[in-house]
GROMACS .gro file of C-alpha atoms in nm:
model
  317
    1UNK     CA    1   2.302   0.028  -1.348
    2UNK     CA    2   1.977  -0.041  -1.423
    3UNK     CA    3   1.841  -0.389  -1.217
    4UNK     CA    4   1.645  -0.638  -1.433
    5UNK     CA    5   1.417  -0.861  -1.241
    6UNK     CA    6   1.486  -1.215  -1.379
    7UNK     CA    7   1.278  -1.365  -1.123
    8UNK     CA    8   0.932  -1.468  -1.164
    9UNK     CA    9   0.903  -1.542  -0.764
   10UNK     CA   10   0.722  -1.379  -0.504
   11UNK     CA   11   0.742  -1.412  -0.143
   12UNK     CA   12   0.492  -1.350   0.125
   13UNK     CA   13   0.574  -1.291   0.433
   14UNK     CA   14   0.230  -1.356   0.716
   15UNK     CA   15  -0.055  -1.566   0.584
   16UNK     CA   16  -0.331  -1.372   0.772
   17UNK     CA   17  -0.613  -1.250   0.595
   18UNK     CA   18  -0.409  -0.966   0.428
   19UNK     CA   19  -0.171  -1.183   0.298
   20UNK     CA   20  -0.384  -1.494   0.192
   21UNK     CA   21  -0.625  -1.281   0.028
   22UNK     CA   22  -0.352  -1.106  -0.165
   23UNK     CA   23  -0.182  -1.488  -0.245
   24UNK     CA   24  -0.506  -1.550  -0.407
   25UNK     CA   25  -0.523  -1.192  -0.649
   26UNK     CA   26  -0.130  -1.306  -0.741
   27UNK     CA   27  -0.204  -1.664  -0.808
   28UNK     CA   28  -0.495  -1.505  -1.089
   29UNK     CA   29  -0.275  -1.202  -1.207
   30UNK     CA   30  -0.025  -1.484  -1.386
   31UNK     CA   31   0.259  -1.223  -1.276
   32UNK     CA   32   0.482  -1.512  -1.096
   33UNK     CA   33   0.572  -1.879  -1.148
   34UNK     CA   34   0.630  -1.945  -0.834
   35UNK     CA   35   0.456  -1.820  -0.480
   36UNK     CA   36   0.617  -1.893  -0.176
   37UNK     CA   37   0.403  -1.856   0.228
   38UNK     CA   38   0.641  -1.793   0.513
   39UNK     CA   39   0.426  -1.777   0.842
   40UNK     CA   40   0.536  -1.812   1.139
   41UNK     CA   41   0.268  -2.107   1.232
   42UNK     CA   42   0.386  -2.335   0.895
   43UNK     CA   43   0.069  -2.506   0.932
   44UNK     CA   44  -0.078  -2.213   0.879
   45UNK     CA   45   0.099  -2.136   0.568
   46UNK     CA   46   0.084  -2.486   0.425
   47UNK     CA   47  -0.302  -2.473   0.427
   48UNK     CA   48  -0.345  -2.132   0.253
   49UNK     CA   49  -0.064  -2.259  -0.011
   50UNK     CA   50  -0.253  -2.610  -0.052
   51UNK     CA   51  -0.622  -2.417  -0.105
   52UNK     CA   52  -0.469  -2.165  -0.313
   53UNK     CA   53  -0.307  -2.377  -0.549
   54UNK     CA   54  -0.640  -2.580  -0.587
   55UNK     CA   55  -0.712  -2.291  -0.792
   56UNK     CA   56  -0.436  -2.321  -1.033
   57UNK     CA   57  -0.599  -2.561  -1.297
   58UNK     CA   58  -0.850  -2.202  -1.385
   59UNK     CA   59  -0.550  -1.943  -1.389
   60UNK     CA   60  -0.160  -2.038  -1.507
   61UNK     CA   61   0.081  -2.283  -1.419
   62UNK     CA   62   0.293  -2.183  -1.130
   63UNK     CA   63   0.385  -2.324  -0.793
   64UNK     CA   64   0.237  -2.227  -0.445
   65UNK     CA   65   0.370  -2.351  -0.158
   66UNK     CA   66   0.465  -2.300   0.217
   67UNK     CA   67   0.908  -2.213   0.257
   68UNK     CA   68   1.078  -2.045   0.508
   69UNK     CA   69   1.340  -1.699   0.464
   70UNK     CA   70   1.601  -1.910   0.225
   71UNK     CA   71   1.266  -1.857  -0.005
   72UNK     CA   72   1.351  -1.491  -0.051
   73UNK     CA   73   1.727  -1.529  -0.196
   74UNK     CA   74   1.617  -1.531  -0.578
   75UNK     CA   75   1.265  -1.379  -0.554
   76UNK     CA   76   1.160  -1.094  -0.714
   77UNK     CA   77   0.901  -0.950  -0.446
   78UNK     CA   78   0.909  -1.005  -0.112
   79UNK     CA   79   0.534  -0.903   0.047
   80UNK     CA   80   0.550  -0.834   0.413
   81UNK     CA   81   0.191  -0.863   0.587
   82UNK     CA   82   0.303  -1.041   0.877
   83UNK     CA   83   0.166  -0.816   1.197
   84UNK     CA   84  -0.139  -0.785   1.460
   85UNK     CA   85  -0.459  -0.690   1.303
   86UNK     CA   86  -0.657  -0.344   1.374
   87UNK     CA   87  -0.926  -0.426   1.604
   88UNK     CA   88  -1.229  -0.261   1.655
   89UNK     CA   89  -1.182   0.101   1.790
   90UNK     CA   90  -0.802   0.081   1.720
   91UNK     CA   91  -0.597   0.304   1.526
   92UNK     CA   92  -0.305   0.206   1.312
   93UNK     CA   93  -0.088   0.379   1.489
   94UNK     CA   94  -0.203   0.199   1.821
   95UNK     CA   95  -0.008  -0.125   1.636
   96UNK     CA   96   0.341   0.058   1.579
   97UNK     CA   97   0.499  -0.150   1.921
   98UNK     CA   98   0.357  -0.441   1.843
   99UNK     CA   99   0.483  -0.456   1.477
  100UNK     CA  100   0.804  -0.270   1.501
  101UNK     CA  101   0.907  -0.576   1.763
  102UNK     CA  102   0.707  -0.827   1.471
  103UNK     CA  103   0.969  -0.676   1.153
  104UNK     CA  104   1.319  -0.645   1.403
  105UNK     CA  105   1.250  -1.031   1.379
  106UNK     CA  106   1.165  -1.065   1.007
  107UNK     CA  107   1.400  -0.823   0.829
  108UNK     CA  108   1.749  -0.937   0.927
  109UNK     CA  109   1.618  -1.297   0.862
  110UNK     CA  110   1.568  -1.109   0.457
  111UNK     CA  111   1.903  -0.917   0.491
  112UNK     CA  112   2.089  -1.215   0.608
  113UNK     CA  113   2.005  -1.385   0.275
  114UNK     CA  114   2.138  -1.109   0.062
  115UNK     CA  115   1.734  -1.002  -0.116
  116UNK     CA  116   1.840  -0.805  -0.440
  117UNK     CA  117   1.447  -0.746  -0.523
  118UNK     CA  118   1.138  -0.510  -0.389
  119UNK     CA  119   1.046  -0.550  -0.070
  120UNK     CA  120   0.665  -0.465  -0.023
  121UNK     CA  121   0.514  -0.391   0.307
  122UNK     CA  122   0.162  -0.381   0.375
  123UNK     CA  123   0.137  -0.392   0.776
  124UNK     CA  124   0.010  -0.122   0.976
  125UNK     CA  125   0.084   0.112   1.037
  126UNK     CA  126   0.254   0.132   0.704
  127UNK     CA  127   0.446   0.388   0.656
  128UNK     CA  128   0.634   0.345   1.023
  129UNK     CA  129   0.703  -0.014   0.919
  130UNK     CA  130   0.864   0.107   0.580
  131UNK     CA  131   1.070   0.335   0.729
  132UNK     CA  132   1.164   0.057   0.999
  133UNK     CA  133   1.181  -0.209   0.724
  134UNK     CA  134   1.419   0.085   0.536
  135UNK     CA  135   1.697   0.118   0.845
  136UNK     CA  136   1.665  -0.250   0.949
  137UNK     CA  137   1.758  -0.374   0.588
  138UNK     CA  138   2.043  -0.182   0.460
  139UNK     CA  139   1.832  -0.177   0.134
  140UNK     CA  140   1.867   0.120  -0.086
  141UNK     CA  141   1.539   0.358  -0.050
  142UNK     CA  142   1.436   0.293  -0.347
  143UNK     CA  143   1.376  -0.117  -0.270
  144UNK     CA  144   1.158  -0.063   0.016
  145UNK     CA  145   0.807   0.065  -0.069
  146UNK     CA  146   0.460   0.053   0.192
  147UNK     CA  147   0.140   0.010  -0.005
  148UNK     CA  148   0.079   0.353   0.151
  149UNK     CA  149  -0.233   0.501   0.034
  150UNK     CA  150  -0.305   0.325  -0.309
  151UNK     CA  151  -0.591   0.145  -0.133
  152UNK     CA  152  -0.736   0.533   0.009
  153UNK     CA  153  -0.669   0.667  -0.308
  154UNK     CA  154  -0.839   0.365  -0.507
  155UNK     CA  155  -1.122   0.410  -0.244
  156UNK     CA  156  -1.138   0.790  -0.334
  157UNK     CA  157  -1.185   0.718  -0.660
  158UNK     CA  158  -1.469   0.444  -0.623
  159UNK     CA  159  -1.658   0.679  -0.404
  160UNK     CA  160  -1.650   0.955  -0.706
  161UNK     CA  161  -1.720   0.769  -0.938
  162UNK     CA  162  -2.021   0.704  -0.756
  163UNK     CA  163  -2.093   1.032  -0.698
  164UNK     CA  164  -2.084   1.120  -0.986
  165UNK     CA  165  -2.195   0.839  -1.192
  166UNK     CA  166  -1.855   0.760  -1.431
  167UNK     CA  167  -1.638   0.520  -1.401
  168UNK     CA  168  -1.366   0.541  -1.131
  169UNK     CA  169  -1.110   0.421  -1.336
  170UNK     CA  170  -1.141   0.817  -1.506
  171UNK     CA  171  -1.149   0.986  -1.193
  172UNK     CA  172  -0.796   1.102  -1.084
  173UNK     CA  173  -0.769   1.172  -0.785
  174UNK     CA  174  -0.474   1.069  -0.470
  175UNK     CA  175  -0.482   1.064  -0.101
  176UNK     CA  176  -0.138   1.175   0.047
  177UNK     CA  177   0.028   1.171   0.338
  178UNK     CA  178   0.018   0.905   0.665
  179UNK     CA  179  -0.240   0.621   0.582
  180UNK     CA  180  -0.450   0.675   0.854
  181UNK     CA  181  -0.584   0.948   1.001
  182UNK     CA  182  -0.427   1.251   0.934
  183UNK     CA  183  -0.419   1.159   0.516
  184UNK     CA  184  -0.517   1.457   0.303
  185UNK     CA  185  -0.750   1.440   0.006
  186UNK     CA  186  -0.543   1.627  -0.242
  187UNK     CA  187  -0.857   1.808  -0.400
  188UNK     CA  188  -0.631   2.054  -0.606
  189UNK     CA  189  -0.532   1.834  -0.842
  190UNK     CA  190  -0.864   1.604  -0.867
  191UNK     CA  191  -1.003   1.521  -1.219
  192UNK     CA  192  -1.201   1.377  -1.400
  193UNK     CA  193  -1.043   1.248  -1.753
  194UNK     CA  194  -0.825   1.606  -1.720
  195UNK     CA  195  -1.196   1.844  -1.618
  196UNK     CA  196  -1.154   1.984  -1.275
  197UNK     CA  197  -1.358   1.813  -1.023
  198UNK     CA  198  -1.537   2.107  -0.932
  199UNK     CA  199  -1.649   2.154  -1.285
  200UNK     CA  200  -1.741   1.787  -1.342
  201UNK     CA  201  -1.974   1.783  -1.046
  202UNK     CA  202  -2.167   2.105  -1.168
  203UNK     CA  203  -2.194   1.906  -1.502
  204UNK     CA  204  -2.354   1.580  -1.339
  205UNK     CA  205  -2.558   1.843  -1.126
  206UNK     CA  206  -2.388   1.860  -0.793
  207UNK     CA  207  -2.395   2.184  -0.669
  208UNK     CA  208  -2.277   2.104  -0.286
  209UNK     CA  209  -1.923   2.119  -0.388
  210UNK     CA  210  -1.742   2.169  -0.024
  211UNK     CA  211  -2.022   1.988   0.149
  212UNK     CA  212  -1.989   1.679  -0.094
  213UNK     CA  213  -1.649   1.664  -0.084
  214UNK     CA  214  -1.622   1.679   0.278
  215UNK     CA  215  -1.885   1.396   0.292
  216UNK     CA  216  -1.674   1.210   0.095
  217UNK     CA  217  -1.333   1.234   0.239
  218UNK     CA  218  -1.493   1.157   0.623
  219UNK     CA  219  -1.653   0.863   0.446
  220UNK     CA  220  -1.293   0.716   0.279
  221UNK     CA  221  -1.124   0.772   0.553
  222UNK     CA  222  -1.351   0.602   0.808
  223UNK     CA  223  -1.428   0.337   0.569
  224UNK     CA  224  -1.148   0.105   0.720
  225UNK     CA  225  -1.306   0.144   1.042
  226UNK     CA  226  -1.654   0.057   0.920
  227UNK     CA  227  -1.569  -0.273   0.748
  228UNK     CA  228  -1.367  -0.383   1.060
  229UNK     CA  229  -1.657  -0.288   1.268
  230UNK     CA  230  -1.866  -0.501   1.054
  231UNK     CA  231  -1.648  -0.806   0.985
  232UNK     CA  232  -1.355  -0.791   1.186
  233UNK     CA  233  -1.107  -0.683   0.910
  234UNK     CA  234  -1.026  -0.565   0.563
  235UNK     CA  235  -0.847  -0.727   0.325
  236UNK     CA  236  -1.003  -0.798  -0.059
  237UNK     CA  237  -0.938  -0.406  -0.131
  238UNK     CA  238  -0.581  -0.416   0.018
  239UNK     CA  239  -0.545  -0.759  -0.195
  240UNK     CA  240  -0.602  -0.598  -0.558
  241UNK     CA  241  -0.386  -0.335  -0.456
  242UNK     CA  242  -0.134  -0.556  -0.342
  243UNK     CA  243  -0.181  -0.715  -0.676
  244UNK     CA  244  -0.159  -0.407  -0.870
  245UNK     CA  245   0.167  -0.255  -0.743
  246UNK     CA  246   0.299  -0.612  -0.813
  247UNK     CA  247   0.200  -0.553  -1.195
  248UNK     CA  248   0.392  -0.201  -1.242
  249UNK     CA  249   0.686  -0.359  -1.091
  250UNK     CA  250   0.717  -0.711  -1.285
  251UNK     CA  251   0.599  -0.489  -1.624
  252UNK     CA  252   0.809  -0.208  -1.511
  253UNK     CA  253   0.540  -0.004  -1.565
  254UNK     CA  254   0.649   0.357  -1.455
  255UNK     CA  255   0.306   0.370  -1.335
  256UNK     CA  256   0.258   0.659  -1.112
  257UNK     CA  257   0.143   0.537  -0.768
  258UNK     CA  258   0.087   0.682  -0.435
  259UNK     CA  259   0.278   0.433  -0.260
  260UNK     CA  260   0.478   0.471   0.120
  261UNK     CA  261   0.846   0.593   0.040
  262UNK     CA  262   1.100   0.820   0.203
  263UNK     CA  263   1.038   1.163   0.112
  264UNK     CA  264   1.363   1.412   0.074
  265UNK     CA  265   1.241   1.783   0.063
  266UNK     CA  266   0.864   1.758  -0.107
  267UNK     CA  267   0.697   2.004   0.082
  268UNK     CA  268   0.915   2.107   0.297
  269UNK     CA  269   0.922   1.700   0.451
  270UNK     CA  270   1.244   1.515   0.502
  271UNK     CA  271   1.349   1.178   0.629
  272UNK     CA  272   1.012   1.057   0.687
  273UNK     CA  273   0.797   0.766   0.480
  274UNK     CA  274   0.507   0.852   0.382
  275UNK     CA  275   0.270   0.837   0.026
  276UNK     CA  276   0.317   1.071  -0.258
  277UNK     CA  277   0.242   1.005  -0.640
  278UNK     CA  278   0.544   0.838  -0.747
  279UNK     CA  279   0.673   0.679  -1.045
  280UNK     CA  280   0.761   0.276  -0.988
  281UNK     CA  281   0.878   0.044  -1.201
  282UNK     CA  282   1.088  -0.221  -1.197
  283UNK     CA  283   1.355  -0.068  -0.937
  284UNK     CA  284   1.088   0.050  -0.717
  285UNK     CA  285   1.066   0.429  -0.663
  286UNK     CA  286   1.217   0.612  -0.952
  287UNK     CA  287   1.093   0.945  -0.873
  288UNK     CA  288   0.886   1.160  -0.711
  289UNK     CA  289   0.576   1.353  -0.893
  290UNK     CA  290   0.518   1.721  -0.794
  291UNK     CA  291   0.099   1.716  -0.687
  292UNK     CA  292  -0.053   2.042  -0.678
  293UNK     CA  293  -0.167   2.103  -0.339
  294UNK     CA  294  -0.363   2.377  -0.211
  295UNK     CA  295  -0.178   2.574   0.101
  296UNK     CA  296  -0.435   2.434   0.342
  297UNK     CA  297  -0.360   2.056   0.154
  298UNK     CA  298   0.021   2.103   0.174
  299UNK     CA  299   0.005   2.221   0.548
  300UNK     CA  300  -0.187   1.921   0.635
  301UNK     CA  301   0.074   1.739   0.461
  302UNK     CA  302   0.319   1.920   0.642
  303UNK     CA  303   0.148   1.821   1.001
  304UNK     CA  304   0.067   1.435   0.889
  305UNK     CA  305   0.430   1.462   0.812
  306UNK     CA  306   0.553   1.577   1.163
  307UNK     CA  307   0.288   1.308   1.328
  308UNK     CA  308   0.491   1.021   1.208
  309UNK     CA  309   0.830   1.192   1.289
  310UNK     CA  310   0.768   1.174   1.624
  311UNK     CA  311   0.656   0.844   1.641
  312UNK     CA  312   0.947   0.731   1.452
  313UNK     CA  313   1.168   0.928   1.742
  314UNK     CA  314   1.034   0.682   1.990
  315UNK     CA  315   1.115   0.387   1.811
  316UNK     CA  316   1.474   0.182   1.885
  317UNK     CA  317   1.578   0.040   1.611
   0.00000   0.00000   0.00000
């Protein structure tokens, strides 16, 4: 039976940076009436919900404020940034203990209340914590989706667009795979408005194909590194695309996103989380895409795949 979100609530769950900054793109996006901040310093959260809602008088009428986990019973969304933060010269997966130990403190608090909605997560590393978030739940699969790759792939994008001088939202393109380091450009299947990428950047007089390319995936994958070199952390990209897998869900889009799911036999993967195009809608994952991937892409896959396998074996859930 299909599930029809009634609800016009959100929850978010961590009012770091991450989480504030995405409370701000939902409080413009006119998606929810009603915002809720769990944190576990309420001080914390009652100061982000106060300055947010200061805001209200330019966007729609809706309430922000600071709750605790009876919050989540009727909401729609539930948004879980709560974690530690990457620091400089850390990898995401260098934050799986302390987060794992972060979410076996959160998620029964959500199952306890009975949560028929979406639960989002956006800590790192993210598709780990989905897959956590997934057994310590008792959700069905398709109610528990990371933010995965959507910002990589949205970065992707931006940087081709750049390249070669159209606008990214016409450039098709995903990232796969972990979000982190061993993600895979899916160049097979890259286009621009349907031309092949390789074609379209002979047309806007790129001739460096392989070299460009490679330029290009080094520089979207480091890119997260960069900015927290440079200020400590990321979080207005992650925000938008927070906000934007909160639009195909209220609409029930069927937009096809590469968002963190469990993946059952794509590429020879099973019973790991990790991003491939999906459709999503207003249950969450509805189905899996089929991306063209080269056999150098798909064995990549295939090893990002087995990288978060064993990390997931070490975990005690």
């Amino acid at each position: 039976m299909k599930k029809v979100i009634n609800s016009k609530k959100a929850v978010m769950i961590g009012c770091g940076f991450v989480g504030s900054a995405s409370v701000f793109a939902l409080m413009q996006s006119g998606l929810f009436t009603e915002i809720v901040l769990i944190d576990a310093d309420k001080n914390k959260a009652e100061g982000e919900a106060m300055d947010i809602s200061h805001g209200i008088p330019f966007a729609s009428p809706m309430k922000i404020y600071a709750g605790d986990y009876d919050d989540v019973a009727d909401a729609a969304i539930v948004v879980i940034s709560a974690g530690a933060g990457q620091k400089p010269g850390e990898t995401r997966l260098d934050l799986v203990n302390k987060n794992v130990a972060i979410f076996k403190s959160i998620i029964p608090e959500i199952a306890k209340r009975n949560f028929a909605g979406i639960m989002l997560v956006v800590a790192n590393p993210v598709d780990i914590l989905t897959q956590v978030a997934i057994k310590l739940s008792g959700l069905p699969e398709n109610r528990v989706i990371g933010s995965g790759t959507v910002l990589d792939s949205a970065r992707l994008r931006y940087k081709l667009g750049e390249h070669l001088s159209v606008d990214s939202r016409s450039v098709h393109a995903f990232i796969v795979g972990e979000h982190g380091d061993s993600e895979v450009v899916a160049w097979s299947s890259a286009n621009v408005s349907g031309v092949p990428l390789s074609e379209m950047c002979e047309m806007r007089g790129h001739y460096k194909y392989k070299e460009n390319t490679a330029e290009i995936a080094t520089a979207v994958k480091n890119s997260a590194y960069e900015i927290i070199n440079k200020k400590h952390a990321t979080y207005y990209g992650i925000a938008m695309s927070v906000k934007r897998i909160c639009e195909v869900i209220m609409r029930d889009e069927k937009s096809i996103l590469p968002v963190s799911h469990m993946i059952h036999g794509v590429y020879d993967i099973d019973e790991v989380s990790l991003s491939m195009p999906a459709i999503v809608g207003a249950d969450g994952i509805e189905s899996d895409i089929p991306i063209n991937l080269s056999g150098e892409e798909a064995l990549k896959l295939k090893e990002s795949a087995d990288s978060l396998k064993k990390i997931m074996e070490t975990i005690e859930l």
